mmCIF file with all atom_site columns, C-alpha atoms in Angstrom:
data_model
loop_
_atom_site.group_PDB
_atom_site.id
_atom_site.type_symbol
_atom_site.label_atom_id
_atom_site.label_alt_id
_atom_site.label_comp_id
_atom_site.label_asym_id
_atom_site.label_entity_id
_atom_site.label_seq_id
_atom_site.pdbx_PDB_ins_code
_atom_site.Cartn_x
_atom_site.Cartn_y
_atom_site.Cartn_z
_atom_site.occupancy
_atom_site.B_iso_or_equiv
_atom_site.pdbx_formal_charge
_atom_site.auth_seq_id
_atom_site.auth_comp_id
_atom_site.auth_asym_id
_atom_site.auth_atom_id
_atom_site.pdbx_PDB_model_num
ATOM 1   C CA . GLU G 1 1   ? -93.961  -48.267 42.875 1.00 0.00 ? 512 GLU G CA 1
ATOM 2   C CA . TYR G 1 2   ? -96.682  -47.242 40.494 1.00 0.00 ? 513 TYR G CA 1
ATOM 3   C CA . LEU G 1 3   ? -98.519  -44.123 41.751 1.00 0.00 ? 514 LEU G CA 1
ATOM 4   C CA . GLU G 1 4   ? -101.822 -43.055 40.374 1.00 0.00 ? 515 GLU G CA 1
ATOM 5   C CA . GLY G 1 5   ? -102.268 -39.288 40.318 1.00 0.00 ? 516 GLY G CA 1
ATOM 6   C CA . GLU G 1 6   ? -100.455 -36.304 38.809 1.00 0.00 ? 517 GLU G CA 1
ATOM 7   C CA . THR G 1 7   ? -97.291  -34.428 39.657 1.00 0.00 ? 518 THR G CA 1
ATOM 8   C CA . LEU G 1 8   ? -97.683  -31.139 41.401 1.00 0.00 ? 519 LEU G CA 1
ATOM 9   C CA . ALA G 1 9   ? -96.167  -29.491 38.212 1.00 0.00 ? 520 ALA G CA 1
ATOM 10  C CA . GLN G 1 10  ? -99.111  -30.956 36.236 1.00 0.00 ? 521 GLN G CA 1
ATOM 11  C CA . ARG G 1 11  ? -101.545 -29.684 38.725 1.00 0.00 ? 522 ARG G CA 1
ATOM 12  C CA . LEU G 1 12  ? -99.955  -26.197 38.782 1.00 0.00 ? 523 LEU G CA 1
ATOM 13  C CA . GLN G 1 13  ? -100.539 -25.923 34.980 1.00 0.00 ? 524 GLN G CA 1
ATOM 14  C CA . ARG G 1 14  ? -104.230 -25.368 35.959 1.00 0.00 ? 525 ARG G CA 1
ATOM 15  C CA . GLY G 1 15  ? -103.304 -22.534 38.393 1.00 0.00 ? 526 GLY G CA 1
ATOM 16  C CA . PRO G 1 16  ? -102.754 -22.083 42.125 1.00 0.00 ? 527 PRO G CA 1
ATOM 17  C CA . LEU G 1 17  ? -104.159 -24.568 44.593 1.00 0.00 ? 528 LEU G CA 1
ATOM 18  C CA . PRO G 1 18  ? -106.878 -23.735 47.124 1.00 0.00 ? 529 PRO G CA 1
ATOM 19  C CA . LEU G 1 19  ? -105.582 -22.852 50.518 1.00 0.00 ? 530 LEU G CA 1
ATOM 20  C CA . GLU G 1 20  ? -106.918 -26.107 52.031 1.00 0.00 ? 531 GLU G CA 1
ATOM 21  C CA . GLN G 1 21  ? -104.859 -28.187 49.479 1.00 0.00 ? 532 GLN G CA 1
ATOM 22  C CA . VAL G 1 22  ? -101.781 -25.990 50.046 1.00 0.00 ? 533 VAL G CA 1
ATOM 23  C CA . LEU G 1 23  ? -101.908 -26.557 53.745 1.00 0.00 ? 534 LEU G CA 1
ATOM 24  C CA . ARG G 1 24  ? -102.699 -30.373 53.466 1.00 0.00 ? 535 ARG G CA 1
ATOM 25  C CA . TYR G 1 25  ? -100.009 -31.044 50.793 1.00 0.00 ? 536 TYR G CA 1
ATOM 26  C CA . GLY G 1 26  ? -97.569  -28.721 52.502 1.00 0.00 ? 537 GLY G CA 1
ATOM 27  C CA . VAL G 1 27  ? -97.829  -30.594 55.890 1.00 0.00 ? 538 VAL G CA 1
ATOM 28  C CA . GLN G 1 28  ? -97.319  -33.907 53.946 1.00 0.00 ? 539 GLN G CA 1
ATOM 29  C CA . ILE G 1 29  ? -94.332  -32.627 51.896 1.00 0.00 ? 540 ILE G CA 1
ATOM 30  C CA . GLY G 1 30  ? -92.731  -31.201 55.094 1.00 0.00 ? 541 GLY G CA 1
ATOM 31  C CA . GLY G 1 31  ? -93.362  -34.446 56.952 1.00 0.00 ? 542 GLY G CA 1
ATOM 32  C CA . ALA G 1 32  ? -91.706  -36.498 54.163 1.00 0.00 ? 543 ALA G CA 1
ATOM 33  C CA . LEU G 1 33  ? -88.761  -34.092 54.136 1.00 0.00 ? 544 LEU G CA 1
ATOM 34  C CA . ASP G 1 34  ? -88.429  -34.489 57.883 1.00 0.00 ? 545 ASP G CA 1
ATOM 35  C CA . GLN G 1 35  ? -88.492  -38.299 57.585 1.00 0.00 ? 546 GLN G CA 1
ATOM 36  C CA . ALA G 1 36  ? -85.843  -38.180 54.834 1.00 0.00 ? 547 ALA G CA 1
ATOM 37  C CA . HIS G 1 37  ? -83.593  -35.836 56.907 1.00 0.00 ? 548 HIS G CA 1
ATOM 38  C CA . VAL G 1 38  ? -83.907  -37.952 60.037 1.00 0.00 ? 549 VAL G CA 1
ATOM 39  C CA . GLN G 1 39  ? -82.736  -40.867 57.895 1.00 0.00 ? 550 GLN G CA 1
ATOM 40  C CA . GLY G 1 40  ? -79.829  -38.862 56.659 1.00 0.00 ? 551 GLY G CA 1
ATOM 41  C CA . VAL G 1 41  ? -81.066  -37.996 53.165 1.00 0.00 ? 552 VAL G CA 1
ATOM 42  C CA . TYR G 1 42  ? -81.154  -34.521 51.794 1.00 0.00 ? 553 TYR G CA 1
ATOM 43  C CA . HIS G 1 43  ? -83.227  -34.381 48.536 1.00 0.00 ? 554 HIS G CA 1
ATOM 44  C CA . ARG G 1 44  ? -81.447  -31.470 46.756 1.00 0.00 ? 555 ARG G CA 1
ATOM 45  C CA . ASP G 1 45  ? -83.882  -31.441 43.857 1.00 0.00 ? 556 ASP G CA 1
ATOM 46  C CA . LEU G 1 46  ? -87.293  -30.821 45.369 1.00 0.00 ? 557 LEU G CA 1
ATOM 47  C CA . LYS G 1 47  ? -89.619  -29.267 42.751 1.00 0.00 ? 558 LYS G CA 1
ATOM 48  C CA . PRO G 1 48  ? -93.206  -29.645 41.628 1.00 0.00 ? 559 PRO G CA 1
ATOM 49  C CA . ALA G 1 49  ? -92.199  -32.248 39.048 1.00 0.00 ? 560 ALA G CA 1
ATOM 50  C CA . ASN G 1 50  ? -90.800  -34.380 41.876 1.00 0.00 ? 561 ASN G CA 1
ATOM 51  C CA . ILE G 1 51  ? -93.952  -34.322 43.954 1.00 0.00 ? 562 ILE G CA 1
ATOM 52  C CA . MET G 1 52  ? -96.744  -36.718 43.103 1.00 0.00 ? 563 MET G CA 1
ATOM 53  C CA . LEU G 1 53  ? -100.321 -35.952 44.221 1.00 0.00 ? 564 LEU G CA 1
ATOM 54  C CA . THR G 1 54  ? -102.188 -39.130 44.852 1.00 0.00 ? 565 THR G CA 1
ATOM 55  C CA . ARG G 1 55  ? -105.434 -40.053 46.597 1.00 0.00 ? 566 ARG G CA 1
ATOM 56  C CA . SER G 1 56  ? -103.598 -40.692 49.753 1.00 0.00 ? 567 SER G CA 1
ATOM 57  C CA . GLY G 1 57  ? -101.621 -37.486 49.581 1.00 0.00 ? 568 GLY G CA 1
ATOM 58  C CA . ALA G 1 58  ? -98.368  -35.943 48.409 1.00 0.00 ? 569 ALA G CA 1
ATOM 59  C CA . LYS G 1 59  ? -95.319  -38.244 47.663 1.00 0.00 ? 570 LYS G CA 1
ATOM 60  C CA . LEU G 1 60  ? -91.750  -37.168 47.149 1.00 0.00 ? 571 LEU G CA 1
ATOM 61  C CA . LEU G 1 61  ? -90.074  -38.547 44.029 1.00 0.00 ? 572 LEU G CA 1
ATOM 62  C CA . ASP G 1 62  ? -86.697  -38.722 42.479 1.00 0.00 ? 573 ASP G CA 1
ATOM 63  C CA . PHE G 1 63  ? -83.958  -38.784 45.019 1.00 0.00 ? 574 PHE G CA 1
ATOM 64  C CA . GLY G 1 64  ? -81.356  -39.065 42.249 1.00 0.00 ? 575 GLY G CA 1
ATOM 65  C CA . LEU G 1 65  ? -79.395  -35.984 43.441 1.00 0.00 ? 576 LEU G CA 1
ATOM 66  C CA . ALA G 1 66  ? -79.843  -36.804 47.117 1.00 0.00 ? 577 ALA G CA 1
ATOM 67  C CA . LYS G 1 67  ? -76.960  -36.194 49.514 1.00 0.00 ? 578 LYS G CA 1
ATOM 68  C CA . LEU G 1 68  ? -76.347  -38.797 52.212 1.00 0.00 ? 579 LEU G CA 1
ATOM 69  C CA . ARG G 1 69  ? -75.088  -38.555 55.847 1.00 0.00 ? 580 ARG G CA 1
ATOM 70  C CA . GLU G 1 70  ? -75.015  -40.823 58.777 1.00 0.00 ? 581 GLU G CA 1
ATOM 71  C CA . PRO G 1 71  ? -78.550  -41.224 60.370 1.00 0.00 ? 582 PRO G CA 1
ATOM 72  C CA . GLU G 1 72  ? -79.179  -39.184 63.500 1.00 0.00 ? 583 GLU G CA 1
ATOM 73  C CA . GLY G 1 73  ? -77.655  -40.771 66.624 1.00 0.00 ? 584 GLY G CA 1
ATOM 74  C CA . THR G 1 74  ? -75.468  -43.235 64.802 1.00 0.00 ? 585 THR G CA 1
ATOM 75  C CA . SER G 1 75  ? -72.637  -40.941 63.629 1.00 0.00 ? 586 SER G CA 1
ATOM 76  C CA . THR G 1 76  ? -69.453  -40.499 65.529 1.00 0.00 ? 587 THR G CA 1
ATOM 77  C CA . ALA G 1 77  ? -67.774  -37.315 66.449 1.00 0.00 ? 588 ALA G CA 1
ATOM 78  C CA . GLY G 1 78  ? -65.924  -35.990 63.453 1.00 0.00 ? 589 GLY G CA 1
ATOM 79  C CA . ALA G 1 79  ? -67.808  -38.147 61.008 1.00 0.00 ? 590 ALA G CA 1
ATOM 80  C CA . HIS G 1 80  ? -68.006  -36.523 57.581 1.00 0.00 ? 591 HIS G CA 1
ATOM 81  C CA . LEU G 1 81  ? -70.844  -36.256 55.076 1.00 0.00 ? 592 LEU G CA 1
ATOM 82  C CA . SER G 1 82  ? -70.708  -38.554 52.108 1.00 0.00 ? 593 SER G CA 1
ATOM 83  C CA . THR G 1 83  ? -71.978  -37.213 48.842 1.00 0.00 ? 594 THR G CA 1
ATOM 84  C CA . LEU G 1 84  ? -72.809  -38.684 45.496 1.00 0.00 ? 595 LEU G CA 1
ATOM 85  C CA . THR G 1 85  ? -71.223  -35.662 43.706 1.00 0.00 ? 596 THR G CA 1
ATOM 86  C CA . SER G 1 86  ? -68.129  -33.624 43.978 1.00 0.00 ? 597 SER G CA 1
ATOM 87  C CA . GLN G 1 87  ? -67.772  -30.744 46.449 1.00 0.00 ? 598 GLN G CA 1
ATOM 88  C CA . GLY G 1 88  ? -68.632  -27.485 44.657 1.00 0.00 ? 599 GLY G CA 1
ATOM 89  C CA . THR G 1 89  ? -70.691  -29.072 41.890 1.00 0.00 ? 600 THR G CA 1
ATOM 90  C CA . ILE G 1 90  ? -73.959  -27.299 41.146 1.00 0.00 ? 601 ILE G CA 1
ATOM 91  C CA . LEU G 1 91  ? -76.817  -29.800 40.722 1.00 0.00 ? 602 LEU G CA 1
ATOM 92  C CA . GLY G 1 92  ? -80.594  -29.153 40.696 1.00 0.00 ? 603 GLY G CA 1
ATOM 93  C CA . THR G 1 93  ? -83.215  -27.152 38.890 1.00 0.00 ? 604 THR G CA 1
ATOM 94  C CA . ALA G 1 94  ? -82.371  -23.422 38.829 1.00 0.00 ? 605 ALA G CA 1
ATOM 95  C CA . HIS G 1 95  ? -85.797  -22.127 39.796 1.00 0.00 ? 606 HIS G CA 1
ATOM 96  C CA . TYR G 1 96  ? -85.780  -24.283 43.025 1.00 0.00 ? 607 TYR G CA 1
ATOM 97  C CA . MET G 1 97  ? -82.176  -24.045 44.138 1.00 0.00 ? 608 MET G CA 1
ATOM 98  C CA . ALA G 1 98  ? -80.990  -22.519 47.415 1.00 0.00 ? 609 ALA G CA 1
ATOM 99  C CA . PRO G 1 99  ? -78.377  -19.776 47.364 1.00 0.00 ? 610 PRO G CA 1
ATOM 100 C CA . GLU G 1 100 ? -75.775  -22.126 48.870 1.00 0.00 ? 611 GLU G CA 1
ATOM 101 C CA . GLN G 1 101 ? -76.392  -24.610 46.110 1.00 0.00 ? 612 GLN G CA 1
ATOM 102 C CA . LEU G 1 102 ? -75.933  -21.958 43.430 1.00 0.00 ? 613 LEU G CA 1
ATOM 103 C CA . GLU G 1 103 ? -72.717  -20.883 45.126 1.00 0.00 ? 614 GLU G CA 1
ATOM 104 C CA . GLY G 1 104 ? -71.357  -24.498 45.243 1.00 0.00 ? 615 GLY G CA 1
ATOM 105 C CA . ARG G 1 105 ? -71.451  -24.658 49.065 1.00 0.00 ? 616 ARG G CA 1
ATOM 106 C CA . ALA G 1 106 ? -72.400  -27.626 51.164 1.00 0.00 ? 617 ALA G CA 1
ATOM 107 C CA . ALA G 1 107 ? -76.133  -28.605 51.161 1.00 0.00 ? 618 ALA G CA 1
ATOM 108 C CA . ASP G 1 108 ? -78.009  -29.831 54.263 1.00 0.00 ? 619 ASP G CA 1
ATOM 109 C CA . GLY G 1 109 ? -81.638  -30.035 55.398 1.00 0.00 ? 620 GLY G CA 1
ATOM 110 C CA . ARG G 1 110 ? -81.947  -26.304 55.279 1.00 0.00 ? 621 ARG G CA 1
ATOM 111 C CA . THR G 1 111 ? -81.251  -26.364 51.541 1.00 0.00 ? 622 THR G CA 1
ATOM 112 C CA . ASP G 1 112 ? -84.401  -28.479 51.197 1.00 0.00 ? 623 ASP G CA 1
ATOM 113 C CA . ILE G 1 113 ? -86.236  -26.058 53.393 1.00 0.00 ? 624 ILE G CA 1
ATOM 114 C CA . PHE G 1 114 ? -85.423  -23.188 51.056 1.00 0.00 ? 625 PHE G CA 1
ATOM 115 C CA . THR G 1 115 ? -86.739  -25.230 48.165 1.00 0.00 ? 626 THR G CA 1
ATOM 116 C CA . PHE G 1 116 ? -89.773  -26.231 50.127 1.00 0.00 ? 627 PHE G CA 1
ATOM 117 C CA . GLY G 1 117 ? -90.553  -22.478 50.572 1.00 0.00 ? 628 GLY G CA 1
ATOM 118 C CA . ALA G 1 118 ? -90.225  -21.956 46.762 1.00 0.00 ? 629 ALA G CA 1
ATOM 119 C CA . VAL G 1 119 ? -92.653  -24.879 46.103 1.00 0.00 ? 630 VAL G CA 1
ATOM 120 C CA . LEU G 1 120 ? -95.145  -23.497 48.700 1.00 0.00 ? 631 LEU G CA 1
ATOM 121 C CA . HIS G 1 121 ? -94.943  -20.051 47.103 1.00 0.00 ? 632 HIS G CA 1
ATOM 122 C CA . GLU G 1 122 ? -95.746  -21.526 43.704 1.00 0.00 ? 633 GLU G CA 1
ATOM 123 C CA . MET G 1 123 ? -98.589  -23.641 45.165 1.00 0.00 ? 634 MET G CA 1
ATOM 124 C CA . VAL G 1 124 ? -100.230 -20.549 46.546 1.00 0.00 ? 635 VAL G CA 1
ATOM 125 C CA . THR G 1 125 ? -99.574  -18.075 43.759 1.00 0.00 ? 636 THR G CA 1
ATOM 126 C CA . GLY G 1 126 ? -99.351  -20.295 40.611 1.00 0.00 ? 637 GLY G CA 1
ATOM 127 C CA . ARG G 1 127 ? -96.077  -18.581 39.723 1.00 0.00 ? 638 ARG G CA 1
ATOM 128 C CA . LYS G 1 128 ? -92.462  -19.529 40.485 1.00 0.00 ? 639 LYS G CA 1
ATOM 129 C CA . ALA G 1 129 ? -91.022  -17.631 43.481 1.00 0.00 ? 640 ALA G CA 1
ATOM 130 C CA . PHE G 1 130 ? -87.953  -16.652 41.376 1.00 0.00 ? 641 PHE G CA 1
ATOM 131 C CA . GLU G 1 131 ? -88.490  -15.917 37.729 1.00 0.00 ? 642 GLU G CA 1
ATOM 132 C CA . GLY G 1 132 ? -86.282  -14.875 34.871 1.00 0.00 ? 643 GLY G CA 1
ATOM 133 C CA . ALA G 1 133 ? -85.963  -15.215 31.127 1.00 0.00 ? 644 ALA G CA 1
ATOM 134 C CA . THR G 1 134 ? -82.746  -17.226 31.377 1.00 0.00 ? 645 THR G CA 1
ATOM 135 C CA . SER G 1 135 ? -81.034  -19.538 33.993 1.00 0.00 ? 646 SER G CA 1
ATOM 136 C CA . ALA G 1 136 ? -78.628  -16.751 34.711 1.00 0.00 ? 647 ALA G CA 1
ATOM 137 C CA . SER G 1 137 ? -81.448  -14.233 35.481 1.00 0.00 ? 648 SER G CA 1
ATOM 138 C CA . VAL G 1 138 ? -83.135  -16.840 37.668 1.00 0.00 ? 649 VAL G CA 1
ATOM 139 C CA . ILE G 1 139 ? -79.890  -17.472 39.603 1.00 0.00 ? 650 ILE G CA 1
ATOM 140 C CA . THR G 1 140 ? -79.516  -13.652 39.996 1.00 0.00 ? 651 THR G CA 1
ATOM 141 C CA . ALA G 1 141 ? -83.036  -13.375 41.360 1.00 0.00 ? 652 ALA G CA 1
ATOM 142 C CA . ILE G 1 142 ? -82.394  -16.134 43.950 1.00 0.00 ? 653 ILE G CA 1
ATOM 143 C CA . LEU G 1 143 ? -79.193  -14.641 45.114 1.00 0.00 ? 654 LEU G CA 1
ATOM 144 C CA . SER G 1 144 ? -80.231  -11.004 45.244 1.00 0.00 ? 655 SER G CA 1
ATOM 145 C CA . ARG G 1 145 ? -84.006  -10.660 45.586 1.00 0.00 ? 656 ARG G CA 1
ATOM 146 C CA . ASP G 1 146 ? -86.867  -11.870 47.871 1.00 0.00 ? 657 ASP G CA 1
ATOM 147 C CA . PRO G 1 147 ? -90.026  -12.907 46.177 1.00 0.00 ? 658 PRO G CA 1
ATOM 148 C CA . PRO G 1 148 ? -93.068  -10.764 47.061 1.00 0.00 ? 659 PRO G CA 1
ATOM 149 C CA . PRO G 1 149 ? -95.074  -12.081 49.999 1.00 0.00 ? 660 PRO G CA 1
ATOM 150 C CA . VAL G 1 150 ? -97.818  -14.461 48.777 1.00 0.00 ? 661 VAL G CA 1
ATOM 151 C CA . SER G 1 151 ? -100.483 -12.291 50.346 1.00 0.00 ? 662 SER G CA 1
ATOM 152 C CA . THR G 1 152 ? -99.552  -9.394  47.947 1.00 0.00 ? 663 THR G CA 1
ATOM 153 C CA . VAL G 1 153 ? -99.656  -11.723 44.881 1.00 0.00 ? 664 VAL G CA 1
ATOM 154 C CA . VAL G 1 154 ? -103.039 -13.318 45.664 1.00 0.00 ? 665 VAL G CA 1
ATOM 155 C CA . LYS G 1 155 ? -104.757 -10.294 47.229 1.00 0.00 ? 666 LYS G CA 1
ATOM 156 C CA . GLY G 1 156 ? -108.262 -11.181 48.279 1.00 0.00 ? 667 GLY G CA 1
ATOM 157 C CA . ARG G 1 157 ? -108.037 -14.892 47.540 1.00 0.00 ? 668 ARG G CA 1
ATOM 158 C CA . PHE G 1 158 ? -107.141 -15.783 51.050 1.00 0.00 ? 669 PHE G CA 1
ATOM 159 C CA . ASP G 1 159 ? -105.792 -14.200 54.195 1.00 0.00 ? 670 ASP G CA 1
ATOM 160 C CA . ALA G 1 160 ? -103.061 -16.361 55.760 1.00 0.00 ? 671 ALA G CA 1
ATOM 161 C CA . PRO G 1 161 ? -100.432 -14.186 57.429 1.00 0.00 ? 672 PRO G CA 1
ATOM 162 C CA . ALA G 1 162 ? -98.930  -17.224 59.180 1.00 0.00 ? 673 ALA G CA 1
ATOM 163 C CA . LEU G 1 163 ? -98.356  -18.994 55.838 1.00 0.00 ? 674 LEU G CA 1
ATOM 164 C CA . ASP G 1 164 ? -96.671  -15.814 54.543 1.00 0.00 ? 675 ASP G CA 1
ATOM 165 C CA . ARG G 1 165 ? -94.275  -15.925 57.482 1.00 0.00 ? 676 ARG G CA 1
ATOM 166 C CA . VAL G 1 166 ? -93.574  -19.589 57.091 1.00 0.00 ? 677 VAL G CA 1
ATOM 167 C CA . ILE G 1 167 ? -92.767  -19.130 53.353 1.00 0.00 ? 678 ILE G CA 1
ATOM 168 C CA . GLN G 1 168 ? -90.658  -16.022 53.886 1.00 0.00 ? 679 GLN G CA 1
ATOM 169 C CA . ARG G 1 169 ? -88.652  -17.806 56.665 1.00 0.00 ? 680 ARG G CA 1
ATOM 170 C CA . CYS G 1 170 ? -88.114  -20.803 54.336 1.00 0.00 ? 681 CYS G CA 1
ATOM 171 C CA . LEU G 1 171 ? -86.749  -18.494 51.682 1.00 0.00 ? 682 LEU G CA 1
ATOM 172 C CA . ALA G 1 172 ? -84.315  -16.730 53.824 1.00 0.00 ? 683 ALA G CA 1
ATOM 173 C CA . LYS G 1 173 ? -80.970  -16.389 51.858 1.00 0.00 ? 684 LYS G CA 1
ATOM 174 C CA . ASN G 1 174 ? -78.874  -17.355 54.842 1.00 0.00 ? 685 ASN G CA 1
ATOM 175 C CA . PRO G 1 175 ? -79.483  -20.958 55.979 1.00 0.00 ? 686 PRO G CA 1
ATOM 176 C CA . ASP G 1 176 ? -79.068  -19.920 59.617 1.00 0.00 ? 687 ASP G CA 1
ATOM 177 C CA . ASP G 1 177 ? -82.122  -17.663 59.223 1.00 0.00 ? 688 ASP G CA 1
ATOM 178 C CA . ARG G 1 178 ? -84.378  -20.446 57.828 1.00 0.00 ? 689 ARG G CA 1
ATOM 179 C CA . TRP G 1 179 ? -86.243  -23.045 59.858 1.00 0.00 ? 690 TRP G CA 1
ATOM 180 C CA . GLN G 1 180 ? -83.374  -25.399 61.041 1.00 0.00 ? 691 GLN G CA 1
ATOM 181 C CA . SER G 1 181 ? -85.350  -28.627 60.309 1.00 0.00 ? 692 SER G CA 1
ATOM 182 C CA . ALA G 1 182 ? -88.329  -29.696 58.381 1.00 0.00 ? 693 ALA G CA 1
ATOM 183 C CA . ARG G 1 183 ? -89.950  -30.645 61.708 1.00 0.00 ? 694 ARG G CA 1
ATOM 184 C CA . ASP G 1 184 ? -89.710  -26.966 62.711 1.00 0.00 ? 695 ASP G CA 1
#
């Protein structure tokens, strides 16, 4: 499908988004993730370059690294996940990978939620949530540090403590401490 617009990565080159756009696009991205997860698809490579901003809203692109499972309600007890890649393989874009991806552990919807938090952080601040000069330093940052709350990065630009809490919970290192579904 041809989509008219620009990627979120292209838009972020001009700086952070206004709060109204962060909220509107954030809800649309979260809704798209929820729909994918309900259908048994985990994106595993959500990043600004894979989000298209169109007149009708945000669209998720490039499910090339997606992980598949049986759709909700159709799997049988003991059914296993099917993946397009080998167990323990690290795939994705370093700045947007969840700790469990970096450690080669199983990915699920909560992995996308971590990445969603990193994308939201960048939409608000105009900076990546986890930065470093090399891939190794980015990985170290993801595994060992929490990004500063967005309210401290954009002091005075807006006051949205609830958004801060949402982003911080998305970026919890332990998947059990994150939102458990995109619908949450």
